[in-house]
Coordinates of C-alpha atoms and ligand atoms in Angstrom, one line a residue:
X1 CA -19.9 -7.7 -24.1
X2 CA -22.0 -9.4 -21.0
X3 CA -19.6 -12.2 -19.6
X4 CA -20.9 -14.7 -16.9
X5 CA -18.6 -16.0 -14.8
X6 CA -19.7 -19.7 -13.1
X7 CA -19.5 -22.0 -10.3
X8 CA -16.9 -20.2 -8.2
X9 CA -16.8 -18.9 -4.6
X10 CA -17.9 -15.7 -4.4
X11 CA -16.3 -13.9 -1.3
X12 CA -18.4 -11.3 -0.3
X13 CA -18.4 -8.4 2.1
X14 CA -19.7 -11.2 4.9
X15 CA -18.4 -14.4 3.5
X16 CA -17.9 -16.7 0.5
X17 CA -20.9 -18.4 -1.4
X18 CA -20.8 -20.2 -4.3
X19 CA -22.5 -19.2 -7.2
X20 CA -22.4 -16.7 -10.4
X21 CA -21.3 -13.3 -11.3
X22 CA -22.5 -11.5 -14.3
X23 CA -21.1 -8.4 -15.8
X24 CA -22.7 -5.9 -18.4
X25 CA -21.3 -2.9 -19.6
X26 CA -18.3 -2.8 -17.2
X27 CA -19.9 -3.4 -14.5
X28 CA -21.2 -6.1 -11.7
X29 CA -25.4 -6.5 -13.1
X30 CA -25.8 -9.8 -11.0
X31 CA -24.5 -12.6 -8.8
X32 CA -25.2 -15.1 -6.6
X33 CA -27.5 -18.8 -7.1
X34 CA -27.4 -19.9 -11.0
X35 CA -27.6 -17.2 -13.5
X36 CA -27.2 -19.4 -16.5
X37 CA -30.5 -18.0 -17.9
X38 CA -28.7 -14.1 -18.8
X39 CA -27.1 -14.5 -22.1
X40 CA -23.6 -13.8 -22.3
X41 CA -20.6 -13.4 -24.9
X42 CA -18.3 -15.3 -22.7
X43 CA -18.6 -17.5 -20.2
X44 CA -15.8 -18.4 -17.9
X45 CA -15.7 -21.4 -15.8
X46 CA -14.8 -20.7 -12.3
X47 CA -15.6 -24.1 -10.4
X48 CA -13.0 -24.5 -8.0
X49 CA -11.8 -20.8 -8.3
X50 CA -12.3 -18.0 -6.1
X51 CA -13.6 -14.8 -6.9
X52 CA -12.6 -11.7 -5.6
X53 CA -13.1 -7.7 -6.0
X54 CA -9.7 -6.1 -7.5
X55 CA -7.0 -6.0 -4.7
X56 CA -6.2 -2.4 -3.7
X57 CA -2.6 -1.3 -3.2
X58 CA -2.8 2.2 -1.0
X59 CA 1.1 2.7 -1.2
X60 CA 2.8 2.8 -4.1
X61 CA 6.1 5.1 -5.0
X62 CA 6.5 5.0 -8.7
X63 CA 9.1 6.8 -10.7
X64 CA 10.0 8.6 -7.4
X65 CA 13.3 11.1 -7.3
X66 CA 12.6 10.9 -11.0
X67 CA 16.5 12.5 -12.6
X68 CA 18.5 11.7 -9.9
X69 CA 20.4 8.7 -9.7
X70 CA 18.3 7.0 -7.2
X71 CA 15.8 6.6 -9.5
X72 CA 13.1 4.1 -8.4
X73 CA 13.4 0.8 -11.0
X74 CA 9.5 0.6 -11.5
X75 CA 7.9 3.6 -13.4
X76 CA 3.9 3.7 -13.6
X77 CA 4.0 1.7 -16.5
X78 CA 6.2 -1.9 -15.2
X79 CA 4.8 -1.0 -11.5
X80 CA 1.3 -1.2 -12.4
X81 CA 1.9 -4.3 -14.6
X82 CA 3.3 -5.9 -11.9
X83 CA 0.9 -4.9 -9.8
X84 CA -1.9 -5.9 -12.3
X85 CA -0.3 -9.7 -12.5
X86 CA -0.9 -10.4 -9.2
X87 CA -4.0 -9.5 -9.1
X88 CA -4.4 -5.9 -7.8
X89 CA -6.2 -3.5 -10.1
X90 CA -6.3 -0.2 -8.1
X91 CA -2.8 1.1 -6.7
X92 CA -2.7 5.1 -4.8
X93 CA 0.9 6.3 -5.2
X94 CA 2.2 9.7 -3.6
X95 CA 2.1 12.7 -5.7
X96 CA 4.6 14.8 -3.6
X97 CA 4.7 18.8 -3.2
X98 CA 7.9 20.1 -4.0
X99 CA 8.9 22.8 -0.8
X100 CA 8.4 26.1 -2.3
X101 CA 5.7 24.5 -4.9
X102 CA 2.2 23.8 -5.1
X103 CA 0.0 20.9 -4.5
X104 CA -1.4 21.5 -8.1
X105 CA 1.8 21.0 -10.2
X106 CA 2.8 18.3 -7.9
X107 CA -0.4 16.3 -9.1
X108 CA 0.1 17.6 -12.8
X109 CA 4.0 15.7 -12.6
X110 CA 2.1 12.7 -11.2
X111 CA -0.8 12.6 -13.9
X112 CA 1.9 13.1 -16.4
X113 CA 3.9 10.6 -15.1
X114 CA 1.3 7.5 -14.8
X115 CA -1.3 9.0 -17.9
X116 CA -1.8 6.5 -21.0
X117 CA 0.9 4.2 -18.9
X118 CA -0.7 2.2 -16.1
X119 CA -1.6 -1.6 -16.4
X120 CA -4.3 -1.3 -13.5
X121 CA -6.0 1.5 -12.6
X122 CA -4.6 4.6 -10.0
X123 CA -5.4 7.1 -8.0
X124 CA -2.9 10.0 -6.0
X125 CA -2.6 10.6 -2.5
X126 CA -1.0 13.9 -1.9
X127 CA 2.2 14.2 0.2
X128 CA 2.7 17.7 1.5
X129 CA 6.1 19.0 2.8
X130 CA 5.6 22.9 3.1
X131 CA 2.5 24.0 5.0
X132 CA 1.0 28.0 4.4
X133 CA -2.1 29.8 3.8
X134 CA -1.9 29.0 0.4
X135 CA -1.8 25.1 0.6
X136 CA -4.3 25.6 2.5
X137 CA -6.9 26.5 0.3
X138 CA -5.4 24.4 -2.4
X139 CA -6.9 21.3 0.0
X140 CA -10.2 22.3 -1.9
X141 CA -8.5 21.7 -5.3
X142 CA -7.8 19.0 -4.8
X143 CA -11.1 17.6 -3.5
X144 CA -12.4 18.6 -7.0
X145 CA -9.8 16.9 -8.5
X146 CA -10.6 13.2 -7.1
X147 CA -7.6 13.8 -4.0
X148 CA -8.8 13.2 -1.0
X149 CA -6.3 11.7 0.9
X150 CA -2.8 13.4 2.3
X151 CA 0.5 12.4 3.5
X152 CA 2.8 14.0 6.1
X153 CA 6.2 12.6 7.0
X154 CA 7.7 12.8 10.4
X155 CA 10.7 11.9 9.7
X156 CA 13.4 12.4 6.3
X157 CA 14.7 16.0 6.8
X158 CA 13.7 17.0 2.9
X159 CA 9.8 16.1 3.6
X160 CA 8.9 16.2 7.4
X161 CA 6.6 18.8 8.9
X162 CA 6.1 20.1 12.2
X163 CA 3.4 19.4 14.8
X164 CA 1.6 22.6 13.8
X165 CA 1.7 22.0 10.5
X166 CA -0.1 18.2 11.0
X167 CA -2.4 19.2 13.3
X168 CA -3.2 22.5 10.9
X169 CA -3.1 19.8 7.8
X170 CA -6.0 17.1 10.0
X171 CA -8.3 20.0 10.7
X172 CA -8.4 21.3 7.1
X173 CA -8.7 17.7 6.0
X174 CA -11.6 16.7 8.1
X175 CA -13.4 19.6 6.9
X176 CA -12.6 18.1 3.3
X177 CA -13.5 14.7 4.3
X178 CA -10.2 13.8 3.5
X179 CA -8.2 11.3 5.5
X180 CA -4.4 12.3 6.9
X181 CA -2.1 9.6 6.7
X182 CA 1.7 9.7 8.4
X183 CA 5.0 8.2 7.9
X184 CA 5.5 8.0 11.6
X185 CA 9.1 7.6 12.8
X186 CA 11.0 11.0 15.1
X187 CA 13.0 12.6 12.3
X188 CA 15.2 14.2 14.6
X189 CA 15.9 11.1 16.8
X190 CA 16.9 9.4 13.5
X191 CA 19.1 12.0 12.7
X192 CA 20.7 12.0 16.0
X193 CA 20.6 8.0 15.5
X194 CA 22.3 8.4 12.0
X195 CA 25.0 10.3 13.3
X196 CA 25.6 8.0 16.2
X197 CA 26.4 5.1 14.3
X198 CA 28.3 7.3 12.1
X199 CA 30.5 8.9 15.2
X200 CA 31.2 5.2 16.4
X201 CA 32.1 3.7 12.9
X202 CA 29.3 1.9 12.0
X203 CA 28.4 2.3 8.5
X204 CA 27.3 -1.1 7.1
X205 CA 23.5 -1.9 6.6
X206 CA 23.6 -3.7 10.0
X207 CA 23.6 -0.1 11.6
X208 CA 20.1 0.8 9.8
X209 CA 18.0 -0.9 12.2
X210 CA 19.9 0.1 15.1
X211 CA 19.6 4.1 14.0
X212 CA 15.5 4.3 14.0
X213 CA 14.8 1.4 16.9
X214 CA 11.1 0.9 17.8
X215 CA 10.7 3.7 20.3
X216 CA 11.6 5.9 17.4
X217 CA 7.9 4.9 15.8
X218 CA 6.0 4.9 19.2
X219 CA 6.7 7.9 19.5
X220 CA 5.9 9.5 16.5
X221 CA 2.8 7.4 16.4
X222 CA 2.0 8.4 19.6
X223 CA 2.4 11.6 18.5
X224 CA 0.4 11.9 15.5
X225 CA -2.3 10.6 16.8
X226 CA -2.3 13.5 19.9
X227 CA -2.5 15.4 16.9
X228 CA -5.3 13.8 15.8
X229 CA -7.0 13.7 18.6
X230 CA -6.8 17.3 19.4
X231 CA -8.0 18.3 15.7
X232 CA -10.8 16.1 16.0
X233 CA -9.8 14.3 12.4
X234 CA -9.4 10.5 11.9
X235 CA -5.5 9.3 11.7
X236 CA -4.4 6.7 9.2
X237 CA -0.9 5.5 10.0
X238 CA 1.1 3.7 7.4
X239 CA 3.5 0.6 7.2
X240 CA 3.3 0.0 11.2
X241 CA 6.0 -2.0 11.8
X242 CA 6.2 -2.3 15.8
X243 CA 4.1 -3.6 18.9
X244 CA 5.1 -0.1 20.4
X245 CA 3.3 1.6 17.9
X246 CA 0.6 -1.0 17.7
X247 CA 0.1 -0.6 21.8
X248 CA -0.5 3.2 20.9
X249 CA -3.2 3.2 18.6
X250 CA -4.9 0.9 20.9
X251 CA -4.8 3.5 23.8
X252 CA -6.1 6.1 21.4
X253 CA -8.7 3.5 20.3
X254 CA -9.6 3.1 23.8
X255 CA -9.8 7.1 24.5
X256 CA -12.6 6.8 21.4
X257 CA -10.2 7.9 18.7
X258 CA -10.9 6.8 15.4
X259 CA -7.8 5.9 14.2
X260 CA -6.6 3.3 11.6
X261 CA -3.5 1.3 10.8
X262 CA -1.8 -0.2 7.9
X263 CA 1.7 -2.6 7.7
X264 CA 2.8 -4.7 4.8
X265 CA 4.2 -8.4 4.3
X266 CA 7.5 -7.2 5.1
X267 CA 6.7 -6.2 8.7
X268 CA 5.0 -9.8 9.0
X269 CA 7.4 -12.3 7.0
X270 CA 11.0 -10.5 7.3
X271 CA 12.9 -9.9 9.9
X272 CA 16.0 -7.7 11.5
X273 CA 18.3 -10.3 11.0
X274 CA 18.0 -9.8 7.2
X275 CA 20.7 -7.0 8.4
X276 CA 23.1 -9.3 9.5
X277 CA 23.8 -11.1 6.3
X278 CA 27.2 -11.4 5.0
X279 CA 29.2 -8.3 2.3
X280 CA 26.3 -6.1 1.3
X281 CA 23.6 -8.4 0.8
X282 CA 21.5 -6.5 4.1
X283 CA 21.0 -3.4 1.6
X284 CA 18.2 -5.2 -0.3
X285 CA 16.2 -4.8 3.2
X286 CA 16.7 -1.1 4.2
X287 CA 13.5 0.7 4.2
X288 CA 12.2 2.9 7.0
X289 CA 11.0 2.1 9.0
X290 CA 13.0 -0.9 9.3
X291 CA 12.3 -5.0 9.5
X292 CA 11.5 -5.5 12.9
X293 CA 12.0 -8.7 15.4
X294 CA 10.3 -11.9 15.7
X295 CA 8.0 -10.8 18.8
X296 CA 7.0 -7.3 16.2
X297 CA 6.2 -9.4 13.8
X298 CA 4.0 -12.1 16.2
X299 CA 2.1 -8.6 17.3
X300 CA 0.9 -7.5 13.8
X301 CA -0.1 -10.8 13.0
X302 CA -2.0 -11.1 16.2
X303 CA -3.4 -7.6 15.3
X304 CA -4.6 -8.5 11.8
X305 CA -6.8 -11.6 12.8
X306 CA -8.1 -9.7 16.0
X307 CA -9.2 -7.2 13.2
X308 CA -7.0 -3.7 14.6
X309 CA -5.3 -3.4 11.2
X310 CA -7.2 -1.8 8.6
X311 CA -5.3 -2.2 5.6
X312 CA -2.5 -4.6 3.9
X313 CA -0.2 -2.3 1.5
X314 CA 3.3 -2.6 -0.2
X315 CA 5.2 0.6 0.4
X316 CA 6.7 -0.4 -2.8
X317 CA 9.8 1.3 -3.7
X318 CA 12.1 -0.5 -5.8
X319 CA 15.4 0.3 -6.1
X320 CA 18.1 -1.8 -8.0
X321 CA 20.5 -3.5 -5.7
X322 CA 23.5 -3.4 -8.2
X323 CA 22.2 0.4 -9.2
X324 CA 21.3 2.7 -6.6
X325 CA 21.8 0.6 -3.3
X326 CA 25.5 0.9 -4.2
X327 CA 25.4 4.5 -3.3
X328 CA 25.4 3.2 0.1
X329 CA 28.4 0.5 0.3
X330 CA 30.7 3.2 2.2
X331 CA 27.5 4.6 4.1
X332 CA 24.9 2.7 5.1
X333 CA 22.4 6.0 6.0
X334 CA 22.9 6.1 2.1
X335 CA 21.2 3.5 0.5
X336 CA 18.0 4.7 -1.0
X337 CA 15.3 3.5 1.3
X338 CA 12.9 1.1 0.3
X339 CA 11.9 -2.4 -1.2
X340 CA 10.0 -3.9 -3.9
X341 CA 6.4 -5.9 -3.3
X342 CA 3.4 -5.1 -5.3
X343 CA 3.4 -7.9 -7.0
X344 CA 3.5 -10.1 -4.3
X345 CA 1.6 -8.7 -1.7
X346 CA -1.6 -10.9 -2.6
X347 CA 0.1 -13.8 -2.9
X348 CA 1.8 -13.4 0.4
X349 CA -1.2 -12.3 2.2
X350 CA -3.1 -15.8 0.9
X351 CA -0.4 -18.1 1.5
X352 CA 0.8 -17.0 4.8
X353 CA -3.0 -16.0 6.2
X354 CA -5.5 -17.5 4.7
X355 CA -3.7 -20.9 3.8
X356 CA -1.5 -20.9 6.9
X357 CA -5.0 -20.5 8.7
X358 CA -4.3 -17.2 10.4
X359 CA -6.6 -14.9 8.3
X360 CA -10.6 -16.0 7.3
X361 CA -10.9 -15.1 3.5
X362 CA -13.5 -12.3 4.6
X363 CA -10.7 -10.7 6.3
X364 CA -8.2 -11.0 3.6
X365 CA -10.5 -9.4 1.4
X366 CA -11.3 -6.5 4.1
X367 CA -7.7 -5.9 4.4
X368 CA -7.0 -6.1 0.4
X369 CA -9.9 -4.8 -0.6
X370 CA -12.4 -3.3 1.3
X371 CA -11.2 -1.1 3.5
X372 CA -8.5 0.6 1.3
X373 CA -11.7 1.3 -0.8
X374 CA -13.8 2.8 1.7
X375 CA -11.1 4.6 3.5
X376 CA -9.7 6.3 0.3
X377 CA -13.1 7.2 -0.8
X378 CA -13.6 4.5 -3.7
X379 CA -16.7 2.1 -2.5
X380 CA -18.6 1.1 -3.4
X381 CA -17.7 1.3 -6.6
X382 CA -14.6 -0.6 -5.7
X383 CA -13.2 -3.0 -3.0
X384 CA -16.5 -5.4 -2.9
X385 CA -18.2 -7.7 -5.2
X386 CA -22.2 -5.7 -5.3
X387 CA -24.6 -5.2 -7.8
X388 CA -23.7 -1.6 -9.5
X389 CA -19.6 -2.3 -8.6
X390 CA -17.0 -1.9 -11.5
X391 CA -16.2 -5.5 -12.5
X392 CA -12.7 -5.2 -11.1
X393 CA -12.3 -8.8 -10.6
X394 CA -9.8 -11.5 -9.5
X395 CA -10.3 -14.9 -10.2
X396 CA -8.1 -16.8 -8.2
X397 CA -6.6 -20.6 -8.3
X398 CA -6.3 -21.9 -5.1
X399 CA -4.5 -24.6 -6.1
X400 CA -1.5 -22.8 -7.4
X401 CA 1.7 -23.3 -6.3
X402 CA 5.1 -21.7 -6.9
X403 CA 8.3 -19.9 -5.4
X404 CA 8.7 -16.3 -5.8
X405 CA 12.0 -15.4 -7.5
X406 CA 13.6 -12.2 -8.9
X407 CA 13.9 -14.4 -12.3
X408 CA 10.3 -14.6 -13.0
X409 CA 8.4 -11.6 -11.8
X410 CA 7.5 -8.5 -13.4
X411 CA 8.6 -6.1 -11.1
X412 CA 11.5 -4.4 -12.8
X413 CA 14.2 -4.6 -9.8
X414 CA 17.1 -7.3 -9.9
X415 CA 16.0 -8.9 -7.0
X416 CA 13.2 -9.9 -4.5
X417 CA 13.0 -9.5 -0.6
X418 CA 10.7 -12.8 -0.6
X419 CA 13.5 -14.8 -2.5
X420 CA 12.5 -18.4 -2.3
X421 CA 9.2 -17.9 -0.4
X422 CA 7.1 -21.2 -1.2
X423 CA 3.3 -19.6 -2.3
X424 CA 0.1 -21.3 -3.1
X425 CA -2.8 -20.0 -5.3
X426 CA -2.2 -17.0 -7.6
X427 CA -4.4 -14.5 -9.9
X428 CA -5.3 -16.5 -12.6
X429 CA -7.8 -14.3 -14.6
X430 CA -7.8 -10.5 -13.4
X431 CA -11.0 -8.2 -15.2
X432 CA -10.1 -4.6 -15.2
X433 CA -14.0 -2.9 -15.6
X434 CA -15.1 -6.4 -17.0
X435 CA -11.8 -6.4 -20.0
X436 CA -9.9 -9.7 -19.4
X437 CA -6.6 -7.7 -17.7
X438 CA -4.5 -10.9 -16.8
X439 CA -5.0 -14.6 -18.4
X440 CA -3.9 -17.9 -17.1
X441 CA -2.0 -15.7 -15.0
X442 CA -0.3 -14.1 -17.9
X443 CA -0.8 -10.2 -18.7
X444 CA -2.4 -10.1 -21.8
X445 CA -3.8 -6.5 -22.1
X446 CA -1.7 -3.4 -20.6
X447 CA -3.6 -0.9 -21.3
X448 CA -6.5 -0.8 -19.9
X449 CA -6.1 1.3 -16.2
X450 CA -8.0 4.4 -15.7
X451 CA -7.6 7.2 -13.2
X452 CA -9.6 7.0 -10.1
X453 CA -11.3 10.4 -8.8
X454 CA -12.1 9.6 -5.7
X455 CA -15.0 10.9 -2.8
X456 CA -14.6 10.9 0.3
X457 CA -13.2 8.8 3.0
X458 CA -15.2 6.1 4.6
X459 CA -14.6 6.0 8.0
X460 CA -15.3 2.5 9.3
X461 CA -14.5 3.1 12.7
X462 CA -16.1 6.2 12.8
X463 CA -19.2 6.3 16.2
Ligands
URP1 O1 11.8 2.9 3.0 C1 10.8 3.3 2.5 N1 9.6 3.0 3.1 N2 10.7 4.1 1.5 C2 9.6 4.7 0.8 C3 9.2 6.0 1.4 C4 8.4 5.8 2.7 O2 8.9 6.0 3.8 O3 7.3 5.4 2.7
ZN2 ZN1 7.0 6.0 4.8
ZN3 ZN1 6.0 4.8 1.5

């Protein structure tokens, strides 16, 4: 059914215009100027309203640890919901290799976990924690199968790799055209950190931050992308939370690496006193690598407008603070790491960039949209408003305004890190291949989120 949608501001690849946006058959078949002339079943009035492509979460952990008692509180089915209310309609979670397993039954859990259940559509990156001959040639399998992006971890004993392996892992990759992304924090100076605090009697949250400090990430970034630069392979590092790591990828940047960066609201709007709060309250904020000071913060931001951060994530992993955080009240090294945010991650973005005048909307839709698309190998068919795009589309109310609360969101945790956050504008109509997703900000259909094969990567900063 054609639907025309009118009047509002179209923000495209190189700035906003007003005018219309006409969709056929599930996809984009016009916009731009007055297109009043194509008939259409629907029309929706969009004066006043921005228009955006579908936002694009590349980190998600859904139904992660699934059996054990840290169970993550959002499976593929409330996470993408969630995600779909605030107006992103394309998440990429980690499908994880089991050590001693293959690639190809980790993605089978993964498909069988989010199939016929997700609210937006998904895609998988592939995390791999045990490196042989054999994985190796599995990195073609997965190319077929729509995968072409991978995760290492240099740090959390159960999943980390060794240099050999990642460098191994970025050469295979680039011959894939697959992009390498890395959790990058020295494992074995966090374990040495853990067991410090440990050894002096320090086991409350407030000795989190204090175990991994912000060396612990320059170095590991500084690291990874040696490795990079000596396998010849792009470098995508993930939730950069320091200026220490920031400083890094600008050196490499400057040595002509092409290297790319991601952080999350978290890293820009909370900070390390969040682990000084009073009984246990400070466990809602562990996640590694941790919230960071005010100056860390003041960098990325700085970062994002000067256009050195690629892409704006979540890193959601929701866990229940009177559920599994508990396990942690004697221990603080074990809380289950991580916090809830796909929901809010637009919303957060707009009110605290654009609105607060940090961020132009071209940029905010780079960062939500764009460049998660071309990096993960999904434009144009995502990630941009173009004739020929799937009508993923947000129509956003600028006008909006609200207070994020644990009481009214969709994300199925008990509480919110962004607590009380004043927010303007919000995803008032969301179109999932031109299907009305999400009405006067309400989800009205859940079932409409496909899987995304995906090519591969686009490198931007590629020369
Ligand atoms: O604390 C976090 N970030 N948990 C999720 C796993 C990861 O490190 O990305
Ligand atoms: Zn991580
Ligand atoms: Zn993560």
């Amino acid at each position: 059914m054609p639907t025309l949608i009118q009047g509002g501001r179209l923000v495209l690849s190189d700035g906003p215009v007003v005018g219309d946006l006409y969709i056929d058959q599930g996809k984009i078949a016009a916009l731009g100027g007055d297109l009043s002339h194509l008939e259409a079943d629907r029309v929706i009035d969009a004066r006043g309203k921005l228009i955006f492509p579908g936002f694009i979460d590349a980190h998600t952990h859904f139904e992660m640890n699934a059996g054990l008692p840290n169970e993550t509180a959002d499976n593929f089915a409330t996470g993408t919901r969630a995600a779909l209310a605030g107006g992103t309609t394309v998440i990429v979670d980690f499908a994880t290799q089991d050590r001693g397993d293959t690639l190809a039954r980790a993605l089978d859990t993964w498909h069988s976990r989010a199939d016929g259940r997700c609210a937006c559509h998904y895609a998988f990156h592939m995390a791999i924690t045990e490196w042989n001959e054999s994985v190796r040639r599995e990195m073609a399998d997965m190319t077929a199968a729509g995968v072409t992006s991978y995760k290492v971890y240099l740090a959390y004993d159960a999943l980390r790799l060794g240099d050999r392996a990642v460098y191994e892992i970025l050469e295979e990759a680039k011959a894939q055209g697959a992009l390498v992304s890395a959790h990058c924090e020295n494992g074995d100076l966090v374990s040495a950190g853990v067991a410090r605090q440990k050894a002096l009697g320090h086991l409350t949250p407030a000795a989190h931050p204090v175990s991994r400090p912000a060396g612990v990430e320059g170095e590991a970034v500084e690291r990874f992308l040696t490795l990079g630069e000596e396998a010849g392979a792009p470098v995508y590092v993930v939730h950069l939370s320091t200026a220490r790591g920031l400083e890094a990828a600008r050196r490499a940047r400057q040595r002509g690496q092409e290297v790319y960066l991601e952080t999350c609201p978290q890293y820009l709007l909370l900070n390390e006193d969040k682990y000084q709060l009073p009984g246990f309250e400070s466990a809602k904020y562990v996640c590694s690598p941790p919230l960071r000071s005010q100056g860390d913060s003041a960098a990325l931001w700085q970062a994002l407008a000067a256009g050195e951060i690629d892409v704006m994530s979540t890193d959601h992993c929701s866990f229940d603070f009177d559920g599994p955080k508990q396990l942690g009240r004697e221990d603080f090294s074990a809380i289950p790491n991580g916090m809830p945010g796909v929901e809010t991650r637009p919303v957060l973005l707009y009110t605290y960039g654009v609105a607060a005048g940090r961020l132009t909307l071209t940029q905010f839709v780079h960062l939500l949209a764009e460049e998660p698309a071309k990096l993960f190998g999904m434009y144009p068919r995502k990630g941009v408003l173009a004739v020929g795009s799937d009508a993923d589309i947000v129509i956003w109310d600028p006008a909006w305004t609200g207070t994020i609360s644990a009481a009214t969101q969709l994300q199925n945790v008990d509480y919110s890190p962004f607590e009380g956050f004043p927010v303007a504008g919000r995803a008032d109509t969301v179109l999932l291949l031109g299907e009305t997703a999400v009405e006067g900000g309400r989800v009205v259909d859940s079932g409409l989120g496909r899987y995304v094969s995906r090519g591969p990567s686009l490198g931007t900063r590629r020369l």
